Amino acid sequence: MSEDLWKTVDDYVTTQLLPPDPLLEAARAANDQAGLPAIDVSAAQGALLNLLARSVGARRVLEVGTLGGYSTIWLARALPADGRLVTCEVNEHHAEVAAANVKRAGLDAVVDIRVGPALDTLPGLEGPFDLAFIDADKENNLAYFEHALRMSRPGSLLVVDNVVRAGQVADADDPSPAVTGTRRLVEAVGREPRVDATVIQTVGAKGYDGFLVARVR
Ligand code: SAH
Ligand code: DHB
Ligand code: MG
């Protein structure tokens, strides 16, 4: 069992299940060219986000953490022509690269990129959103989740990326803000009567991590 094997299997399933996608590949290439970190979701994970959004009949999606818009494109493609995806990004350079990637993918009429700290943007947004994807600075995970819950409706899905972090989430002594922030989220969600939730650990091209998925009651 090794990261190489996880990557090999991701390549295999992606080749078998996902058609070549020049626009998504162009987005990845543009991110690389622009010096963005390669911390976007994998293709298989992006496809899962797209399936989840379509499964809840999403018309409005909220994203926290745009980077170059790779996950944004997967999610926005799940929406009808009059759908809306609002995505929050603090880094102006990331947001500019994302805007170009989204435009190339023909999704600029659907995607609204809000530049600034998400904690400044979220209080001014209004729901309901049918799905939220939280994937920004992990120390604020709980605050983002609470905003997403406030702007949800019964049946909305709230998905949080990177909640396992190679197993660090289970280490109560890990002092890093990303781990303590994610533990605070998991423990608060466990006490939150308004959602049913689980965490699924994942391995693949992006290493060993996991998603939290919550459904609003
Ligand atoms: N969802 C993307 C990856 C996001 S990476 C994808 O899968 O394609 C995390 C992003 O969150 C980075 O671009 C980072 O700049 C952004 N971010 C970090 N702190 C933030 C904050 N306080 N508000 C908004 N975005 C933030
Ligand atoms: C990091 C952030 C992410 O959203 C991710 O998917 C992987 C890594 C990071 O900050 O290191
Ligand atoms: Mg992530």
PDB file of C-alpha atoms and ligand atoms in Angstrom:
ATOM      1  CA  MET A   1       0.000   0.000   0.000  1.00  0.00           C
ATOM      2  CA  SER A   2       1.597   3.227  -1.132  1.00  0.00           C
ATOM      3  CA  GLU A   3       0.862   6.640  -2.545  1.00  0.00           C
ATOM      4  CA  ASP A   4       2.106   5.339  -5.912  1.00  0.00           C
ATOM      5  CA  LEU A   5      -0.567   2.647  -5.884  1.00  0.00           C
ATOM      6  CA  TRP A   6      -3.293   5.126  -4.904  1.00  0.00           C
ATOM      7  CA  LYS A   7      -2.244   7.300  -7.840  1.00  0.00           C
ATOM      8  CA  THR A   8      -2.140   4.306 -10.207  1.00  0.00           C
ATOM      9  CA  VAL A   9      -5.693   3.349  -9.232  1.00  0.00           C
ATOM     10  CA  ASP A  10      -6.903   6.947  -9.559  1.00  0.00           C
ATOM     11  CA  ASP A  11      -5.372   7.087 -13.057  1.00  0.00           C
ATOM     12  CA  TYR A  12      -7.071   3.788 -13.943  1.00  0.00           C
ATOM     13  CA  VAL A  13     -10.555   4.712 -12.740  1.00  0.00           C
ATOM     14  CA  THR A  14     -10.299   8.215 -14.168  1.00  0.00           C
ATOM     15  CA  THR A  15      -9.267   6.841 -17.565  1.00  0.00           C
ATOM     16  CA  GLN A  16     -12.116   4.314 -17.529  1.00  0.00           C
ATOM     17  CA  LEU A  17     -14.895   6.526 -16.183  1.00  0.00           C
ATOM     18  CA  LEU A  18     -14.181  10.121 -17.115  1.00  0.00           C
ATOM     19  CA  PRO A  19     -13.918  11.241 -20.727  1.00  0.00           C
ATOM     20  CA  PRO A  20     -10.931  13.419 -21.679  1.00  0.00           C
ATOM     21  CA  ASP A  21     -11.789  16.964 -20.679  1.00  0.00           C
ATOM     22  CA  PRO A  22      -9.729  19.633 -22.446  1.00  0.00           C
ATOM     23  CA  LEU A  23     -11.281  22.509 -20.463  1.00  0.00           C
ATOM     24  CA  LEU A  24     -10.505  20.981 -17.074  1.00  0.00           C
ATOM     25  CA  GLU A  25      -7.032  20.042 -18.282  1.00  0.00           C
ATOM     26  CA  ALA A  26      -6.548  23.620 -19.518  1.00  0.00           C
ATOM     27  CA  ALA A  27      -7.550  24.907 -16.078  1.00  0.00           C
ATOM     28  CA  ARG A  28      -4.980  22.684 -14.377  1.00  0.00           C
ATOM     29  CA  ALA A  29      -2.306  23.765 -16.877  1.00  0.00           C
ATOM     30  CA  ALA A  30      -3.151  27.449 -16.370  1.00  0.00           C
ATOM     31  CA  ASN A  31      -2.968  27.029 -12.583  1.00  0.00           C
ATOM     32  CA  ASP A  32       0.438  25.398 -12.915  1.00  0.00           C
ATOM     33  CA  GLN A  33       1.610  28.113 -15.309  1.00  0.00           C
ATOM     34  CA  ALA A  34       0.455  30.803 -12.880  1.00  0.00           C
ATOM     35  CA  GLY A  35       2.276  29.177  -9.973  1.00  0.00           C
ATOM     36  CA  LEU A  36      -0.827  28.139  -8.029  1.00  0.00           C
ATOM     37  CA  PRO A  37      -0.326  25.224  -5.606  1.00  0.00           C
ATOM     38  CA  ALA A  38      -1.628  21.894  -6.942  1.00  0.00           C
ATOM     39  CA  ILE A  39      -4.067  21.448  -4.066  1.00  0.00           C
ATOM     40  CA  ASP A  40      -7.272  21.313  -6.051  1.00  0.00           C
ATOM     41  CA  VAL A  41      -9.473  18.225  -5.833  1.00  0.00           C
ATOM     42  CA  SER A  42      -8.641  15.211  -8.006  1.00  0.00           C
ATOM     43  CA  ALA A  43     -10.645  14.485 -11.152  1.00  0.00           C
ATOM     44  CA  ALA A  44     -12.402  11.604  -9.391  1.00  0.00           C
ATOM     45  CA  GLN A  45     -13.277  13.888  -6.473  1.00  0.00           C
ATOM     46  CA  GLY A  46     -14.485  16.631  -8.809  1.00  0.00           C
ATOM     47  CA  ALA A  47     -16.710  14.088 -10.513  1.00  0.00           C
ATOM     48  CA  LEU A  48     -18.140  13.106  -7.116  1.00  0.00           C
ATOM     49  CA  LEU A  49     -18.923  16.752  -6.315  1.00  0.00           C
ATOM     50  CA  ASN A  50     -20.683  17.019  -9.674  1.00  0.00           C
ATOM     51  CA  LEU A  51     -22.719  13.862  -9.011  1.00  0.00           C
ATOM     52  CA  LEU A  52     -23.692  15.057  -5.529  1.00  0.00           C
ATOM     53  CA  ALA A  53     -24.801  18.437  -6.861  1.00  0.00           C
ATOM     54  CA  ARG A  54     -26.935  16.813  -9.541  1.00  0.00           C
ATOM     55  CA  SER A  55     -28.331  14.299  -7.038  1.00  0.00           C
ATOM     56  CA  VAL A  56     -29.784  17.107  -4.924  1.00  0.00           C
ATOM     57  CA  GLY A  57     -31.017  18.927  -8.040  1.00  0.00           C
ATOM     58  CA  ALA A  58     -28.766  21.833  -7.149  1.00  0.00           C
ATOM     59  CA  ARG A  59     -29.618  25.214  -8.639  1.00  0.00           C
ATOM     60  CA  ARG A  60     -27.470  27.261  -6.259  1.00  0.00           C
ATOM     61  CA  VAL A  61     -24.049  26.231  -4.971  1.00  0.00           C
ATOM     62  CA  LEU A  62     -21.761  27.935  -2.458  1.00  0.00           C
ATOM     63  CA  GLU A  63     -18.015  27.320  -2.501  1.00  0.00           C
ATOM     64  CA  VAL A  64     -15.451  28.548   0.007  1.00  0.00           C
ATOM     65  CA  GLY A  65     -11.924  28.364  -1.450  1.00  0.00           C
ATOM     66  CA  THR A  66     -11.768  28.816  -5.235  1.00  0.00           C
ATOM     67  CA  LEU A  67      -8.035  28.489  -5.996  1.00  0.00           C
ATOM     68  CA  GLY A  68      -7.976  28.278  -9.830  1.00  0.00           C
ATOM     69  CA  GLY A  69     -11.582  27.192 -10.145  1.00  0.00           C
ATOM     70  CA  TYR A  70     -11.029  23.499 -10.828  1.00  0.00           C
ATOM     71  CA  SER A  71     -13.643  22.300  -8.324  1.00  0.00           C
ATOM     72  CA  THR A  72     -15.739  25.330  -9.282  1.00  0.00           C
ATOM     73  CA  ILE A  73     -15.959  24.104 -12.879  1.00  0.00           C
ATOM     74  CA  TRP A  74     -16.955  20.574 -11.808  1.00  0.00           C
ATOM     75  CA  LEU A  75     -19.694  22.001  -9.572  1.00  0.00           C
ATOM     76  CA  ALA A  76     -20.914  24.700 -11.968  1.00  0.00           C
ATOM     77  CA  ARG A  77     -21.364  22.108 -14.701  1.00  0.00           C
ATOM     78  CA  ALA A  78     -23.961  20.420 -12.499  1.00  0.00           C
ATOM     79  CA  LEU A  79     -26.185  23.500 -12.597  1.00  0.00           C
ATOM     80  CA  PRO A  80     -28.952  24.459 -15.002  1.00  0.00           C
ATOM     81  CA  ALA A  81     -28.331  27.427 -17.329  1.00  0.00           C
ATOM     82  CA  ASP A  82     -30.028  29.772 -14.842  1.00  0.00           C
ATOM     83  CA  GLY A  83     -28.145  28.277 -11.875  1.00  0.00           C
ATOM     84  CA  ARG A  84     -25.708  30.185  -9.698  1.00  0.00           C
ATOM     85  CA  LEU A  85     -22.440  29.317  -7.990  1.00  0.00           C
ATOM     86  CA  VAL A  86     -20.934  31.800  -5.551  1.00  0.00           C
ATOM     87  CA  THR A  87     -17.302  31.081  -4.684  1.00  0.00           C
ATOM     88  CA  CYS A  88     -15.165  32.914  -2.098  1.00  0.00           C
ATOM     89  CA  GLU A  89     -11.433  33.447  -2.578  1.00  0.00           C
ATOM     90  CA  VAL A  90      -9.102  35.637  -0.527  1.00  0.00           C
ATOM     91  CA  ASN A  91      -6.193  35.648  -2.963  1.00  0.00           C
ATOM     92  CA  GLU A  92      -6.594  38.077  -5.887  1.00  0.00           C
ATOM     93  CA  HIS A  93      -4.146  36.200  -8.085  1.00  0.00           C
ATOM     94  CA  HIS A  94      -5.989  32.919  -7.521  1.00  0.00           C
ATOM     95  CA  ALA A  95      -9.288  34.649  -8.284  1.00  0.00           C
ATOM     96  CA  GLU A  96      -7.943  36.108 -11.543  1.00  0.00           C
ATOM     97  CA  VAL A  97      -6.679  32.732 -12.716  1.00  0.00           C
ATOM     98  CA  ALA A  98      -9.997  31.167 -11.712  1.00  0.00           C
ATOM     99  CA  ALA A  99     -11.985  33.792 -13.604  1.00  0.00           C
ATOM    100  CA  ALA A 100     -10.053  33.031 -16.799  1.00  0.00           C
ATOM    101  CA  ASN A 101     -10.492  29.269 -16.327  1.00  0.00           C
ATOM    102  CA  VAL A 102     -14.211  29.647 -15.661  1.00  0.00           C
ATOM    103  CA  LYS A 103     -14.625  31.883 -18.712  1.00  0.00           C
ATOM    104  CA  ARG A 104     -12.766  29.435 -20.942  1.00  0.00           C
ATOM    105  CA  ALA A 105     -15.105  26.716 -19.677  1.00  0.00           C
ATOM    106  CA  GLY A 106     -18.095  28.851 -20.708  1.00  0.00           C
ATOM    107  CA  LEU A 107     -19.355  29.161 -17.139  1.00  0.00           C
ATOM    108  CA  ASP A 108     -18.841  32.856 -16.417  1.00  0.00           C
ATOM    109  CA  ALA A 109     -22.592  33.520 -16.544  1.00  0.00           C
ATOM    110  CA  VAL A 110     -23.116  30.998 -13.735  1.00  0.00           C
ATOM    111  CA  VAL A 111     -20.077  31.586 -11.520  1.00  0.00           C
ATOM    112  CA  ASP A 112     -19.736  34.600  -9.224  1.00  0.00           C
ATOM    113  CA  ILE A 113     -16.243  34.875  -7.701  1.00  0.00           C
ATOM    114  CA  ARG A 114     -16.167  37.004  -4.527  1.00  0.00           C
ATOM    115  CA  VAL A 115     -12.669  38.207  -3.704  1.00  0.00           C
ATOM    116  CA  GLY A 116     -11.863  38.736  -0.035  1.00  0.00           C
ATOM    117  CA  PRO A 117     -11.715  36.809   3.203  1.00  0.00           C
ATOM    118  CA  ALA A 118     -14.669  34.428   3.199  1.00  0.00           C
ATOM    119  CA  LEU A 119     -15.558  35.520   6.728  1.00  0.00           C
ATOM    120  CA  ASP A 120     -16.170  39.018   5.322  1.00  0.00           C
ATOM    121  CA  THR A 121     -18.144  37.792   2.297  1.00  0.00           C
ATOM    122  CA  LEU A 122     -20.351  35.095   3.825  1.00  0.00           C
ATOM    123  CA  PRO A 123     -22.390  37.300   6.200  1.00  0.00           C
ATOM    124  CA  GLY A 124     -23.594  39.335   3.203  1.00  0.00           C
ATOM    125  CA  LEU A 125     -24.788  36.327   1.202  1.00  0.00           C
ATOM    126  CA  GLU A 126     -28.306  34.984   1.185  1.00  0.00           C
ATOM    127  CA  GLY A 127     -29.395  31.423   0.665  1.00  0.00           C
ATOM    128  CA  PRO A 128     -30.723  29.021   0.209  1.00  0.00           C
ATOM    129  CA  PHE A 129     -27.870  27.073  -1.330  1.00  0.00           C
ATOM    130  CA  ASP A 130     -28.549  23.458  -2.280  1.00  0.00           C
ATOM    131  CA  LEU A 131     -24.923  22.417  -1.814  1.00  0.00           C
ATOM    132  CA  ALA A 132     -21.913  24.009  -0.146  1.00  0.00           C
ATOM    133  CA  PHE A 133     -18.306  22.942  -0.724  1.00  0.00           C
ATOM    134  CA  ILE A 134     -15.948  24.190   1.989  1.00  0.00           C
ATOM    135  CA  ASP A 135     -12.287  23.993   0.994  1.00  0.00           C
ATOM    136  CA  ALA A 136     -10.357  27.040   2.231  1.00  0.00           C
ATOM    137  CA  ASP A 137      -8.313  27.786   5.359  1.00  0.00           C
ATOM    138  CA  LYS A 138      -9.042  24.888   7.669  1.00  0.00           C
ATOM    139  CA  GLU A 139      -8.906  26.860  10.920  1.00  0.00           C
ATOM    140  CA  ASN A 140     -12.172  28.561   9.944  1.00  0.00           C
ATOM    141  CA  ASN A 141     -13.946  25.340   8.946  1.00  0.00           C
ATOM    142  CA  LEU A 142     -16.557  25.579  11.686  1.00  0.00           C
ATOM    143  CA  ALA A 143     -17.403  29.222  10.958  1.00  0.00           C
ATOM    144  CA  TYR A 144     -17.775  28.373   7.257  1.00  0.00           C
ATOM    145  CA  PHE A 145     -19.948  25.384   8.094  1.00  0.00           C
ATOM    146  CA  GLU A 146     -22.182  27.530  10.304  1.00  0.00           C
ATOM    147  CA  HIS A 147     -22.660  30.061   7.499  1.00  0.00           C
ATOM    148  CA  ALA A 148     -23.413  27.280   5.028  1.00  0.00           C
ATOM    149  CA  LEU A 149     -25.927  25.786   7.457  1.00  0.00           C
ATOM    150  CA  ARG A 150     -27.567  29.187   7.953  1.00  0.00           C
ATOM    151  CA  MET A 151     -27.966  29.476   4.174  1.00  0.00           C
ATOM    152  CA  SER A 152     -29.219  25.917   3.605  1.00  0.00           C
ATOM    153  CA  ARG A 153     -32.653  24.323   3.190  1.00  0.00           C
ATOM    154  CA  PRO A 154     -33.811  20.885   4.298  1.00  0.00           C
ATOM    155  CA  GLY A 155     -31.975  18.413   2.055  1.00  0.00           C
ATOM    156  CA  SER A 156     -29.012  20.669   1.309  1.00  0.00           C
ATOM    157  CA  LEU A 157     -25.613  18.982   1.325  1.00  0.00           C
ATOM    158  CA  LEU A 158     -22.653  20.535   3.114  1.00  0.00           C
ATOM    159  CA  VAL A 159     -19.326  19.024   2.015  1.00  0.00           C
ATOM    160  CA  VAL A 160     -15.994  19.850   3.656  1.00  0.00           C
ATOM    161  CA  ASP A 161     -12.678  18.859   2.066  1.00  0.00           C
ATOM    162  CA  ASN A 162      -9.477  17.720   3.779  1.00  0.00           C
ATOM    163  CA  VAL A 163     -10.946  16.660   7.105  1.00  0.00           C
ATOM    164  CA  VAL A 164      -8.630  13.665   7.601  1.00  0.00           C
ATOM    165  CA  ARG A 165      -5.240  15.140   6.687  1.00  0.00           C
ATOM    166  CA  ALA A 166      -3.290  11.888   6.584  1.00  0.00           C
ATOM    167  CA  GLY A 167      -4.855  10.846   9.884  1.00  0.00           C
ATOM    168  CA  GLN A 168      -3.937  13.967  11.849  1.00  0.00           C
ATOM    169  CA  VAL A 169      -7.624  14.613  12.592  1.00  0.00           C
ATOM    170  CA  ALA A 170      -7.593  11.799  15.168  1.00  0.00           C
ATOM    171  CA  ASP A 171      -4.615  13.282  17.044  1.00  0.00           C
ATOM    172  CA  ALA A 172      -5.916  15.372  19.938  1.00  0.00           C
ATOM    173  CA  ASP A 173      -2.371  16.566  20.667  1.00  0.00           C
ATOM    174  CA  ASP A 174      -1.727  18.015  17.212  1.00  0.00           C
ATOM    175  CA  PRO A 175      -1.482  21.774  17.814  1.00  0.00           C
ATOM    176  CA  SER A 176      -1.643  22.975  14.193  1.00  0.00           C
ATOM    177  CA  PRO A 177      -4.547  25.355  13.513  1.00  0.00           C
ATOM    178  CA  ALA A 178      -5.662  23.309  10.523  1.00  0.00           C
ATOM    179  CA  VAL A 179      -6.041  20.190  12.650  1.00  0.00           C
ATOM    180  CA  THR A 180      -7.594  21.886  15.675  1.00  0.00           C
ATOM    181  CA  GLY A 181      -9.973  23.763  13.351  1.00  0.00           C
ATOM    182  CA  THR A 182     -11.033  20.563  11.648  1.00  0.00           C
ATOM    183  CA  ARG A 183     -11.465  18.711  14.959  1.00  0.00           C
ATOM    184  CA  ARG A 184     -13.618  21.596  16.211  1.00  0.00           C
ATOM    185  CA  LEU A 185     -15.755  21.187  13.080  1.00  0.00           C
ATOM    186  CA  VAL A 186     -16.138  17.410  13.364  1.00  0.00           C
ATOM    187  CA  GLU A 187     -17.036  17.612  17.056  1.00  0.00           C
ATOM    188  CA  ALA A 188     -19.526  20.460  16.537  1.00  0.00           C
ATOM    189  CA  VAL A 189     -21.179  18.616  13.653  1.00  0.00           C
ATOM    190  CA  GLY A 190     -21.528  15.591  15.942  1.00  0.00           C
ATOM    191  CA  ARG A 191     -23.491  17.749  18.381  1.00  0.00           C
ATOM    192  CA  GLU A 192     -25.512  19.593  15.706  1.00  0.00           C
ATOM    193  CA  PRO A 193     -29.127  18.412  15.693  1.00  0.00           C
ATOM    194  CA  ARG A 194     -29.924  20.058  12.347  1.00  0.00           C
ATOM    195  CA  VAL A 195     -27.732  17.731  10.241  1.00  0.00           C
ATOM    196  CA  ASP A 196     -26.989  14.066   9.658  1.00  0.00           C
ATOM    197  CA  ALA A 197     -23.331  13.649   8.784  1.00  0.00           C
ATOM    198  CA  THR A 198     -20.441  11.301   8.167  1.00  0.00           C
ATOM    199  CA  VAL A 199     -16.756  11.439   7.313  1.00  0.00           C
ATOM    200  CA  ILE A 200     -15.327   9.271   4.541  1.00  0.00           C
ATOM    201  CA  GLN A 201     -11.575   8.733   4.395  1.00  0.00           C
ATOM    202  CA  THR A 202     -10.089   8.799   0.914  1.00  0.00           C
ATOM    203  CA  VAL A 203      -6.840   7.822  -0.772  1.00  0.00           C
ATOM    204  CA  GLY A 204      -5.857   8.708  -4.321  1.00  0.00           C
ATOM    205  CA  ALA A 205      -3.883  11.124  -6.432  1.00  0.00           C
ATOM    206  CA  LYS A 206      -4.190  13.674  -3.602  1.00  0.00           C
ATOM    207  CA  GLY A 207      -2.813  11.348  -0.921  1.00  0.00           C
ATOM    208  CA  TYR A 208      -4.708  10.292   2.208  1.00  0.00           C
ATOM    209  CA  ASP A 209      -7.492  12.637   3.239  1.00  0.00           C
ATOM    210  CA  GLY A 210     -11.271  12.709   3.473  1.00  0.00           C
ATOM    211  CA  PHE A 211     -14.570  14.498   3.100  1.00  0.00           C
ATOM    212  CA  LEU A 212     -17.182  15.399   5.673  1.00  0.00           C
ATOM    213  CA  VAL A 213     -20.664  15.183   4.162  1.00  0.00           C
ATOM    214  CA  ALA A 214     -23.658  16.551   6.044  1.00  0.00           C
ATOM    215  CA  ARG A 215     -27.309  16.595   4.981  1.00  0.00           C
ATOM    216  CA  VAL A 216     -29.534  19.266   6.443  1.00  0.00           C
ATOM    217  CA  ARG A 217     -32.660  17.877   8.130  1.00  0.00           C
TER     218      ARG A 217
HETATM  219  N1  SAH B   1     -11.542  24.251  -4.098  1.00  0.00           N
HETATM  220  C1  SAH B   1     -10.306  24.342  -4.869  1.00  0.00           C
HETATM  221  C2  SAH B   1      -9.095  24.303  -3.987  1.00  0.00           C
HETATM  222  C3  SAH B   1      -9.065  25.391  -2.931  1.00  0.00           C
HETATM  223  S1  SAH B   1      -7.470  25.531  -2.164  1.00  0.00           S
HETATM  224  C4  SAH B   1     -10.263  23.176  -5.847  1.00  0.00           C
HETATM  225  O1  SAH B   1     -10.457  22.039  -5.407  1.00  0.00           O
HETATM  226  O2  SAH B   1     -10.013  23.407  -7.038  1.00  0.00           O
HETATM  227  C5  SAH B   1      -7.856  26.663  -0.897  1.00  0.00           C
HETATM  228  C6  SAH B   1      -8.120  28.092  -1.360  1.00  0.00           C
HETATM  229  O3  SAH B   1      -8.688  28.788  -0.259  1.00  0.00           O
HETATM  230  C7  SAH B   1      -6.861  28.856  -1.768  1.00  0.00           C
HETATM  231  O4  SAH B   1      -7.009  29.417  -3.044  1.00  0.00           O
HETATM  232  C8  SAH B   1      -6.755  29.952  -0.713  1.00  0.00           C
HETATM  233  O5  SAH B   1      -6.239  31.190  -1.210  1.00  0.00           O
HETATM  234  C9  SAH B   1      -8.204  30.113  -0.289  1.00  0.00           C
HETATM  235  N2  SAH B   1      -8.377  30.721   1.029  1.00  0.00           N
HETATM  236  C10 SAH B   1      -7.558  30.605   2.112  1.00  0.00           C
HETATM  237  N3  SAH B   1      -8.008  31.348   3.114  1.00  0.00           N
HETATM  238  C11 SAH B   1      -9.149  31.949   2.693  1.00  0.00           C
HETATM  239  C12 SAH B   1     -10.076  32.859   3.279  1.00  0.00           C
HETATM  240  N4  SAH B   1      -9.928  33.284   4.522  1.00  0.00           N
HETATM  241  N5  SAH B   1     -11.126  33.247   2.542  1.00  0.00           N
HETATM  242  C13 SAH B   1     -11.294  32.809   1.266  1.00  0.00           C
HETATM  243  N6  SAH B   1     -10.450  31.956   0.659  1.00  0.00           N
HETATM  244  C14 SAH B   1      -9.392  31.534   1.349  1.00  0.00           C
HETATM  245  C1  DHB B   2      -4.217  22.037   1.338  1.00  0.00           C
HETATM  246  C2  DHB B   2      -5.456  22.609   1.116  1.00  0.00           C
HETATM  247  C3  DHB B   2      -6.421  21.906   0.415  1.00  0.00           C
HETATM  248  O1  DHB B   2      -7.659  22.409   0.195  1.00  0.00           O
HETATM  249  C4  DHB B   2      -6.145  20.643  -0.082  1.00  0.00           C
HETATM  250  O2  DHB B   2      -7.115  19.992  -0.776  1.00  0.00           O
HETATM  251  C5  DHB B   2      -4.909  20.081   0.136  1.00  0.00           C
HETATM  252  C6  DHB B   2      -3.949  20.783   0.845  1.00  0.00           C
HETATM  253  C7  DHB B   2      -3.192  22.783   2.077  1.00  0.00           C
HETATM  254  O3  DHB B   2      -3.456  23.908   2.505  1.00  0.00           O
HETATM  255  O4  DHB B   2      -2.107  22.258   2.230  1.00  0.00           O
HETATM  256 MG    MG B   3      -9.035  20.869  -0.442  1.00  0.00          MG
END
